[in-house]
PDB file of C-alpha atoms and ligand atoms in Angstrom:
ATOM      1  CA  UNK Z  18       0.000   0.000   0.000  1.00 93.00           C
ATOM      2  CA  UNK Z  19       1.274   3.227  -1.002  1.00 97.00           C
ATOM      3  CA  UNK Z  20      -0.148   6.320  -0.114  1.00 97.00           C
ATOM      4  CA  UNK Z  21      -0.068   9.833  -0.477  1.00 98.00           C
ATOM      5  CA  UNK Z  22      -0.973  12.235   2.221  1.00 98.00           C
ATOM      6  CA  UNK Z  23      -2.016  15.523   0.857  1.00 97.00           C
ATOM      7  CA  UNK Z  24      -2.930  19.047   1.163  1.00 96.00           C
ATOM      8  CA  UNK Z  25      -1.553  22.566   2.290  1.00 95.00           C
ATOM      9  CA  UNK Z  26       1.227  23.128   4.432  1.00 93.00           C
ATOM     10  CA  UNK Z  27       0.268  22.645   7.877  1.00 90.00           C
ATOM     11  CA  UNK Z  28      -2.786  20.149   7.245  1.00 94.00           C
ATOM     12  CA  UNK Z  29      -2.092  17.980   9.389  1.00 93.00           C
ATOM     13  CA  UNK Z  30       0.212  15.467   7.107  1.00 95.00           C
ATOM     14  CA  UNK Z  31       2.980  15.057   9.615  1.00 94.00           C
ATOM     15  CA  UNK Z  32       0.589  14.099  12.478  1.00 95.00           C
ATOM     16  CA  UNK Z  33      -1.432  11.925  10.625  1.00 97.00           C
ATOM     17  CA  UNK Z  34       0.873   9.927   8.723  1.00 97.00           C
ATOM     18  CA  UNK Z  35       3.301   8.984  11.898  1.00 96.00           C
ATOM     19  CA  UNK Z  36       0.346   7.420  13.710  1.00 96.00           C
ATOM     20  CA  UNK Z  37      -0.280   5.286  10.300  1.00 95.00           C
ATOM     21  CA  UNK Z  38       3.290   4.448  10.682  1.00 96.00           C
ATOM     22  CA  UNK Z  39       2.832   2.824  14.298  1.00 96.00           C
ATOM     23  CA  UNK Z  40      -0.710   1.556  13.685  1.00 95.00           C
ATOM     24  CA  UNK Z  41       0.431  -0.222  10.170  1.00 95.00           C
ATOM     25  CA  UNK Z  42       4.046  -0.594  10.046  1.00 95.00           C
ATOM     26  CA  UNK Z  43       4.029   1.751   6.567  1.00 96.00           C
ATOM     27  CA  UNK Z  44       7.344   3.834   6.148  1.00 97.00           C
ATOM     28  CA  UNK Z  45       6.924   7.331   6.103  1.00 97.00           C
ATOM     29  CA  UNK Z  46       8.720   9.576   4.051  1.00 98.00           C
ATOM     30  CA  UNK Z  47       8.422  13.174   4.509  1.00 97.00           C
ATOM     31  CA  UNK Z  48      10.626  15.403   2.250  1.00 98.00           C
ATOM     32  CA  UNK Z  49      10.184  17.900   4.848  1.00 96.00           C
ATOM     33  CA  UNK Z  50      11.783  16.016   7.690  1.00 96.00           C
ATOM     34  CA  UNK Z  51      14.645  14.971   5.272  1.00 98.00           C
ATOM     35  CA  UNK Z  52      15.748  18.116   4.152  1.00 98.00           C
ATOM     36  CA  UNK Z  53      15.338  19.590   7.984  1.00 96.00           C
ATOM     37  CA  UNK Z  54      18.009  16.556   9.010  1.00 97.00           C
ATOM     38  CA  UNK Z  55      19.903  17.696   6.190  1.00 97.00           C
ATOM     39  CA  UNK Z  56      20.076  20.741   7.733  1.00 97.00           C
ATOM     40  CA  UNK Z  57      20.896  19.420  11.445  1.00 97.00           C
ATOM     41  CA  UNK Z  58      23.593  17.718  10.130  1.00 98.00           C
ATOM     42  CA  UNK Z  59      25.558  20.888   8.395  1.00 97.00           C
ATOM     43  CA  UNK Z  60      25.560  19.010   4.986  1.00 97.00           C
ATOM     44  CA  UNK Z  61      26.333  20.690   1.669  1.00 97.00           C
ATOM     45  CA  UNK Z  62      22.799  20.177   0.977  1.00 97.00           C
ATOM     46  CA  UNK Z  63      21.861  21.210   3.876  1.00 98.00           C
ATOM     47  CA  UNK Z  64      23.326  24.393   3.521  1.00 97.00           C
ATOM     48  CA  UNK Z  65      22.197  25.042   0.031  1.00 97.00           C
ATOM     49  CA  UNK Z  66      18.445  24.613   1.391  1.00 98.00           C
ATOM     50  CA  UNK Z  67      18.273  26.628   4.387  1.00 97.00           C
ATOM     51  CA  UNK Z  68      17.245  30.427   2.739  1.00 97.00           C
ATOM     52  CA  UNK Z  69      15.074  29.176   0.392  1.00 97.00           C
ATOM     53  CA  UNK Z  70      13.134  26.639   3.262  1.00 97.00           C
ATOM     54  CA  UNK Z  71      12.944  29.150   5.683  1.00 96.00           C
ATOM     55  CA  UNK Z  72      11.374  31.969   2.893  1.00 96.00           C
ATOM     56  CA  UNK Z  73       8.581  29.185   2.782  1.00 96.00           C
ATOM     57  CA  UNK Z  74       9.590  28.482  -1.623  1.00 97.00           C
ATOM     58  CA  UNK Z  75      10.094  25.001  -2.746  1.00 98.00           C
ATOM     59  CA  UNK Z  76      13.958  23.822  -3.400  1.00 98.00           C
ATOM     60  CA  UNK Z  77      14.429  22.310  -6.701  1.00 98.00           C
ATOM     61  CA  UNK Z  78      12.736  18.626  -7.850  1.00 98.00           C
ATOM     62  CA  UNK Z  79      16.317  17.359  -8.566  1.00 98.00           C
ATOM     63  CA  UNK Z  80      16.894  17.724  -4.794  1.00 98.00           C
ATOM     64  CA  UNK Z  81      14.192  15.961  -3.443  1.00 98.00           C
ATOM     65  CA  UNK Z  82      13.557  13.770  -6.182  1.00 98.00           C
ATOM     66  CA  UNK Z  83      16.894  12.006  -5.471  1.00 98.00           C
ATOM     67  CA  UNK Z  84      16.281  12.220  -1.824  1.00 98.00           C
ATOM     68  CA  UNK Z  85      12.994  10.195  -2.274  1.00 98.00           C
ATOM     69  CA  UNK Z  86      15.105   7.963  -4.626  1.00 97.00           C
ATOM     70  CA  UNK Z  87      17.194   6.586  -1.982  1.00 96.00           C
ATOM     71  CA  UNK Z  88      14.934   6.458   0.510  1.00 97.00           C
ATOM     72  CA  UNK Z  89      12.873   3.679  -1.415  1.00 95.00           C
ATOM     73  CA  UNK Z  90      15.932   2.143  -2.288  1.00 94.00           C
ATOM     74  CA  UNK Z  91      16.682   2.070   1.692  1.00 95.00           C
ATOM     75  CA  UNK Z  92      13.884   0.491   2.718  1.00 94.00           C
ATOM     76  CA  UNK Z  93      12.746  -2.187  -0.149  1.00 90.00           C
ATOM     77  CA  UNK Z  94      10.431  -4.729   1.248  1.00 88.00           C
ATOM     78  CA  UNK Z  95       8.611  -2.358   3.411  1.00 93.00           C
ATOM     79  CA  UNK Z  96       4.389  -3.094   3.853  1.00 92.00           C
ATOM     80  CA  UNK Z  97       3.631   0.257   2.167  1.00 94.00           C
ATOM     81  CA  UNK Z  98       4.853   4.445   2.064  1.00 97.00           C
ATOM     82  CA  UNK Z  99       3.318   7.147   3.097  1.00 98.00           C
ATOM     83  CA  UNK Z 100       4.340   9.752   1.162  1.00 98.00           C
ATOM     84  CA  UNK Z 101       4.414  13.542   2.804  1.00 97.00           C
ATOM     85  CA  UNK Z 102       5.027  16.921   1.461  1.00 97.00           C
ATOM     86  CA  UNK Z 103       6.178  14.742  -1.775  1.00 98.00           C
ATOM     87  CA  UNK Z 104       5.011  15.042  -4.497  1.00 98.00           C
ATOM     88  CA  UNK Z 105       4.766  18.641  -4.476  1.00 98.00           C
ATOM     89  CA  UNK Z 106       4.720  19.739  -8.205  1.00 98.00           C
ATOM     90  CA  UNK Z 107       3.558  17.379 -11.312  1.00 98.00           C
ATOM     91  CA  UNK Z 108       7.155  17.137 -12.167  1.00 98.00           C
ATOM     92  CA  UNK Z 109       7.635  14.935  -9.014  1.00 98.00           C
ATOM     93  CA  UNK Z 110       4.664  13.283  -9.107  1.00 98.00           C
ATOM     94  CA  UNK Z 111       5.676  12.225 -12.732  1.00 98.00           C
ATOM     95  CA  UNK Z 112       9.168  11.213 -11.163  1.00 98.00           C
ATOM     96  CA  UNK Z 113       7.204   9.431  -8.522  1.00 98.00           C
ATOM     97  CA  UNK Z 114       5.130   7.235 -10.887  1.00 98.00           C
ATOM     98  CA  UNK Z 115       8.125   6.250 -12.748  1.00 98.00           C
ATOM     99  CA  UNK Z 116      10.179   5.166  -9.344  1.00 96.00           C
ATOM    100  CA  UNK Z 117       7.462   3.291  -8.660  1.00 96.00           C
ATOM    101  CA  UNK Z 118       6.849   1.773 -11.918  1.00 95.00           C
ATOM    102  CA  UNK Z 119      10.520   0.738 -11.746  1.00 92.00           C
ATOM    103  CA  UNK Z 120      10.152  -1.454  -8.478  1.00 86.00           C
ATOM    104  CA  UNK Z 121       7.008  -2.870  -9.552  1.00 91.00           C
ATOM    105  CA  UNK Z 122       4.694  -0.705  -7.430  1.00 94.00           C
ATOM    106  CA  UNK Z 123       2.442   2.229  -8.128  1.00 97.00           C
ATOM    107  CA  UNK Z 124       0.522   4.648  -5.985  1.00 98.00           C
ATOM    108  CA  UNK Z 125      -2.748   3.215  -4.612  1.00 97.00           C
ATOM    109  CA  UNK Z 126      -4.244   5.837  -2.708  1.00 97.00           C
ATOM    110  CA  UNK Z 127      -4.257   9.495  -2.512  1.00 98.00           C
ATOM    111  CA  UNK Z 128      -5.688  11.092   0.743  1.00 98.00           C
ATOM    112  CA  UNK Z 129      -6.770  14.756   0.332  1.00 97.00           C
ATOM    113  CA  UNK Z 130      -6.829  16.333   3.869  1.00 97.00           C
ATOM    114  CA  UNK Z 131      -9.400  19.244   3.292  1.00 96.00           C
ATOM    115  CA  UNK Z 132      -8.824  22.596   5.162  1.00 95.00           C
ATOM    116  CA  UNK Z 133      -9.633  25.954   5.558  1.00 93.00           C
ATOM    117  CA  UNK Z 134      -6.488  28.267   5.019  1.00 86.00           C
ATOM    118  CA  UNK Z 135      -7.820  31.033   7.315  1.00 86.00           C
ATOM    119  CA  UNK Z 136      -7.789  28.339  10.151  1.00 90.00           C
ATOM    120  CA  UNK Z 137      -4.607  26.787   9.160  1.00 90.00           C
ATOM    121  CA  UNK Z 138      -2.785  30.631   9.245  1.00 89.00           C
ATOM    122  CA  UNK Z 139      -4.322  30.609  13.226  1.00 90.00           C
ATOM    123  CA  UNK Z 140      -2.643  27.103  13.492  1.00 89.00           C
ATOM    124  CA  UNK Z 141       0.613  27.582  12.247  1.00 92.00           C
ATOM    125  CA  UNK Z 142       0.761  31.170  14.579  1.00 92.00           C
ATOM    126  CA  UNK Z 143       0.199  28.946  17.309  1.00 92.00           C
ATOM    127  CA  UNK Z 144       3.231  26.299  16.522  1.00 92.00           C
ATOM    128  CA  UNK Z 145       5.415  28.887  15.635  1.00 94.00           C
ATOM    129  CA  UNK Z 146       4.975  30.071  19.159  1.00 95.00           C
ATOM    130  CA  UNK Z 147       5.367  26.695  20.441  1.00 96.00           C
ATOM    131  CA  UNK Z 148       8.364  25.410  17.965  1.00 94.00           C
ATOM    132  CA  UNK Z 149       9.599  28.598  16.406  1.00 93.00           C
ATOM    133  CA  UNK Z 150      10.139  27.008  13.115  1.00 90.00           C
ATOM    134  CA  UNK Z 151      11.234  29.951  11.123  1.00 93.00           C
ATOM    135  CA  UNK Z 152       9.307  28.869   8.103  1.00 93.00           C
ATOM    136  CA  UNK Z 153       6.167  28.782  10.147  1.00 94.00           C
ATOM    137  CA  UNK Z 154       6.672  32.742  10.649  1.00 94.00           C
ATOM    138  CA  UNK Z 155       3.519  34.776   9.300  1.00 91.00           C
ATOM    139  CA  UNK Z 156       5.302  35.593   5.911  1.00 93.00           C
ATOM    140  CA  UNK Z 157       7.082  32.745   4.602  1.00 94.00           C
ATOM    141  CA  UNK Z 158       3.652  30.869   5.911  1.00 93.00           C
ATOM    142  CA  UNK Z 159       2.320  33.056   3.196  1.00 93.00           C
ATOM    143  CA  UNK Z 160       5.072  31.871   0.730  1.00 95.00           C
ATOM    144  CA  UNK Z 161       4.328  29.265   1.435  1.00 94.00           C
ATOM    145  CA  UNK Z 162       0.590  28.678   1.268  1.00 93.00           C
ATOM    146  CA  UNK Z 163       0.763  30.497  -2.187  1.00 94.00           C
ATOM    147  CA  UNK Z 164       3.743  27.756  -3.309  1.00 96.00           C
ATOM    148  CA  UNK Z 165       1.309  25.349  -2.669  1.00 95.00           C
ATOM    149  CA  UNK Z 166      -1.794  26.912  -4.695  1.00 95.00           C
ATOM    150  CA  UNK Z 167       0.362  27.400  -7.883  1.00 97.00           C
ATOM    151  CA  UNK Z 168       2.338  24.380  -8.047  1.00 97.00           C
ATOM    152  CA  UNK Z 169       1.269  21.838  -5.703  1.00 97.00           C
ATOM    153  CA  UNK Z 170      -2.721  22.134  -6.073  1.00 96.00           C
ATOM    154  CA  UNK Z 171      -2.426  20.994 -10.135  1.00 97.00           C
ATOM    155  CA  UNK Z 172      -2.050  18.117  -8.345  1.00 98.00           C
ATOM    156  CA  UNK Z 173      -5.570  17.497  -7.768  1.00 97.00           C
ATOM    157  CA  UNK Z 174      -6.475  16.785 -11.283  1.00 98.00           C
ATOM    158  CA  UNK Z 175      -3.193  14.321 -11.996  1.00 98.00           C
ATOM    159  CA  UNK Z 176      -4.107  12.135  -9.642  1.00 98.00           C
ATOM    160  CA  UNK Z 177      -8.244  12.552 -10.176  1.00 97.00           C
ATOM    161  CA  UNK Z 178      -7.569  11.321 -13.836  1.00 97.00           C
ATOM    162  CA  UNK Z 179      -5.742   8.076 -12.044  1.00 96.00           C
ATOM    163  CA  UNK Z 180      -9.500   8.155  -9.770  1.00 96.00           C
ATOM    164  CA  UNK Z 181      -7.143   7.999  -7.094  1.00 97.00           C
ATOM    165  CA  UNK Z 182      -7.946  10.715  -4.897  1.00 97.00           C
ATOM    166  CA  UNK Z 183     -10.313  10.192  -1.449  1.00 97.00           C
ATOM    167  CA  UNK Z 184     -10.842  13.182   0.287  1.00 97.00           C
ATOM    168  CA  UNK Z 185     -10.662  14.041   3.980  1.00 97.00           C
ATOM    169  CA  UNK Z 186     -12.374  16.663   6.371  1.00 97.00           C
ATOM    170  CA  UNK Z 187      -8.771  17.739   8.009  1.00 96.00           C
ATOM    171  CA  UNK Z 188     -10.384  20.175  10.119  1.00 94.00           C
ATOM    172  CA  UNK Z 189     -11.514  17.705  12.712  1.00 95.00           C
ATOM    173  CA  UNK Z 190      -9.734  16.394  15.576  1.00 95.00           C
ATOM    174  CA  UNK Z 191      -6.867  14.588  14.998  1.00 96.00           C
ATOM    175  CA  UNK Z 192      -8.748  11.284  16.394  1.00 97.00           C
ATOM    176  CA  UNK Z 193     -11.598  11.615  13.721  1.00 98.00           C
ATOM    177  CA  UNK Z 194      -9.171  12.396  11.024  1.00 98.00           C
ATOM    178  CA  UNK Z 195      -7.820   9.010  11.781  1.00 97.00           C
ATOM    179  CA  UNK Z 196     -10.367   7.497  11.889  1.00 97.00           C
ATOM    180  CA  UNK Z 197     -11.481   8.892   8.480  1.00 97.00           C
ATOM    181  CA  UNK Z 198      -8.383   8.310   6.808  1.00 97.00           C
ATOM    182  CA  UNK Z 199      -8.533   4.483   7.627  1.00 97.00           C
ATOM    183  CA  UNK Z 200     -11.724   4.090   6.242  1.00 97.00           C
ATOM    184  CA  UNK Z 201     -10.702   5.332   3.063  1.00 95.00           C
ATOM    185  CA  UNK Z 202      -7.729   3.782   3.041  1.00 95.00           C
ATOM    186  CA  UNK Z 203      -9.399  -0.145   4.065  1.00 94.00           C
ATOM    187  CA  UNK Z 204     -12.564   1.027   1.843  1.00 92.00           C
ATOM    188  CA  UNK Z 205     -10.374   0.627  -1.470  1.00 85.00           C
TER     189      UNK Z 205
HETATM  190  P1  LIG V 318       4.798  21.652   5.725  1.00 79.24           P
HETATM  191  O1  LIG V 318       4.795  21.686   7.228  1.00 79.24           O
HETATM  192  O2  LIG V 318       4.585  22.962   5.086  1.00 79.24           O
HETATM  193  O3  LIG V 318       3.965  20.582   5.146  1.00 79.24           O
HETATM  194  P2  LIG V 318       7.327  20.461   5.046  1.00 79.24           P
HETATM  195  O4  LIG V 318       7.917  20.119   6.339  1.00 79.24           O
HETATM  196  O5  LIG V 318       6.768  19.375   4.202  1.00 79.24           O
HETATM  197  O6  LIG V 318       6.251  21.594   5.257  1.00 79.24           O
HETATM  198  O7  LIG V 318       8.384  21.254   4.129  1.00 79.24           O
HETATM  199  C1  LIG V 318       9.088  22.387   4.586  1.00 79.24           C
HETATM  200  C2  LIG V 318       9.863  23.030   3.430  1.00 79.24           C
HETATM  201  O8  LIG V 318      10.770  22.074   2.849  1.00 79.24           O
HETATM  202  C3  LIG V 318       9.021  23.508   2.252  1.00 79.24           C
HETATM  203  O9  LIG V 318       8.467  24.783   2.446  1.00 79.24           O
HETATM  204  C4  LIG V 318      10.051  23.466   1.115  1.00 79.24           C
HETATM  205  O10 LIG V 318      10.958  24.545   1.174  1.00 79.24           O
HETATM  206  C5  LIG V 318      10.830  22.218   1.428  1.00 79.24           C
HETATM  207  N1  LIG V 318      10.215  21.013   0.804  1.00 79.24           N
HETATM  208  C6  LIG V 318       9.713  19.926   1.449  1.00 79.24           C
HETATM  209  N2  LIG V 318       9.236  19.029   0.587  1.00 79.24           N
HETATM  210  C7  LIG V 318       9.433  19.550  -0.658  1.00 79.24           C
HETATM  211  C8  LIG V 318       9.139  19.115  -1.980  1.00 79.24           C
HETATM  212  N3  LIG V 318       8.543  17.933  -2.192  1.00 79.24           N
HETATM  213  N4  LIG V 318       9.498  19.912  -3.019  1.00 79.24           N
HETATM  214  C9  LIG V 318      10.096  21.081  -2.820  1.00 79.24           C
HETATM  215  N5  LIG V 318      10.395  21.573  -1.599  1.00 79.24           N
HETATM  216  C10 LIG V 318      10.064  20.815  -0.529  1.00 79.24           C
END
């Protein structure tokens, strides 16, 4: 089973796909988390990503393309993926199919966590409090919220011509999101 979990930055992706990771053994892998380790760890790449992650724009598809390349060549065998914050633009999710295709697999299920961006602007305010995640600051939120409109959202449509997409109210709790994403995801 592979999966993608998607909608705008601060959805709820994160959340939701590490409890699918203890409840079902899939591997997550977040683009987002990579790139911040990349960071953590004062790597070349790390460096060359900082400024443009924490202005809330997307670094290049070469860059996380490859990332998500060895990844799934790290963990072969695994029960399933959740993919999060990847694919982000149709050139990845083109990439995506085709890594796939390669190890015999495809994407089976794409779950559309629907939200209200006025909300999800009060949310992130309140984790950047909490965390202090520069990107989370009110103006690269923006960046980032408009990133995702132009170039992620054309997404919708790619993967609605595949009939792939099930969509999710993500403005519930976290528990009934859950709940609502395993239903969709056992209902295939
Ligand atoms: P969010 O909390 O917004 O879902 P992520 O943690 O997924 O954010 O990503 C944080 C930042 O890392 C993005 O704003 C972007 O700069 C970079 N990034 C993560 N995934 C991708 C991707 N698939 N393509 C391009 N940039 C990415």
């Amino acid at each position: 089973m592979n999966l993608i979990l998607f909608g705008p930055p601060a959805a709820g992706k994160g959340t939701q796909a590490k409890r699918l990771t203890a409840e079902r053994g899939y591997v997550q892998l977040s683009t987002g988390d990579m790139l911040r380790a990349a960071r953590k760890s004062g790597s070349e790449l790390g460096n060359k990503v900082a400024a443009i992650m924490d202005g809330g724009s997307l670094v290049s598809d070469e860059i996380v393309i490859e990332l998500i390349e060895d990844a799934l060549a790290q963990n072969k065998g695994a029960p399933g993926f959740i993919f999060d914050g990847f694919p982000r633009t149709v050139a990845q999710a083109e990439a995506l199919d085709a890594m796939l295709a390669k190890h015999g697999q495809q994407i089976d299920c794409v779950i559309r966590l629907e939200v209200d961006p006025q909300q999800l602007m009060n949310r992130i305010a309140k984790r950047f409090a909490e965390e202090g995640r520069a990107d989370d600051n009110p103006d690269a939120y923006k960046v980032r919220l408009d990133a995702y409109f132009a170039q992620t959202a054309p997404l919708v449509p790619y993967y609605e011509q595949q009939r792939k997409i099930r969509s999710v109210d993500g403005m519930a709790d976290v528990e009934t999101v859950a709940r609502a994403i395993a239903a969709a995801i056992d209902a295939r």
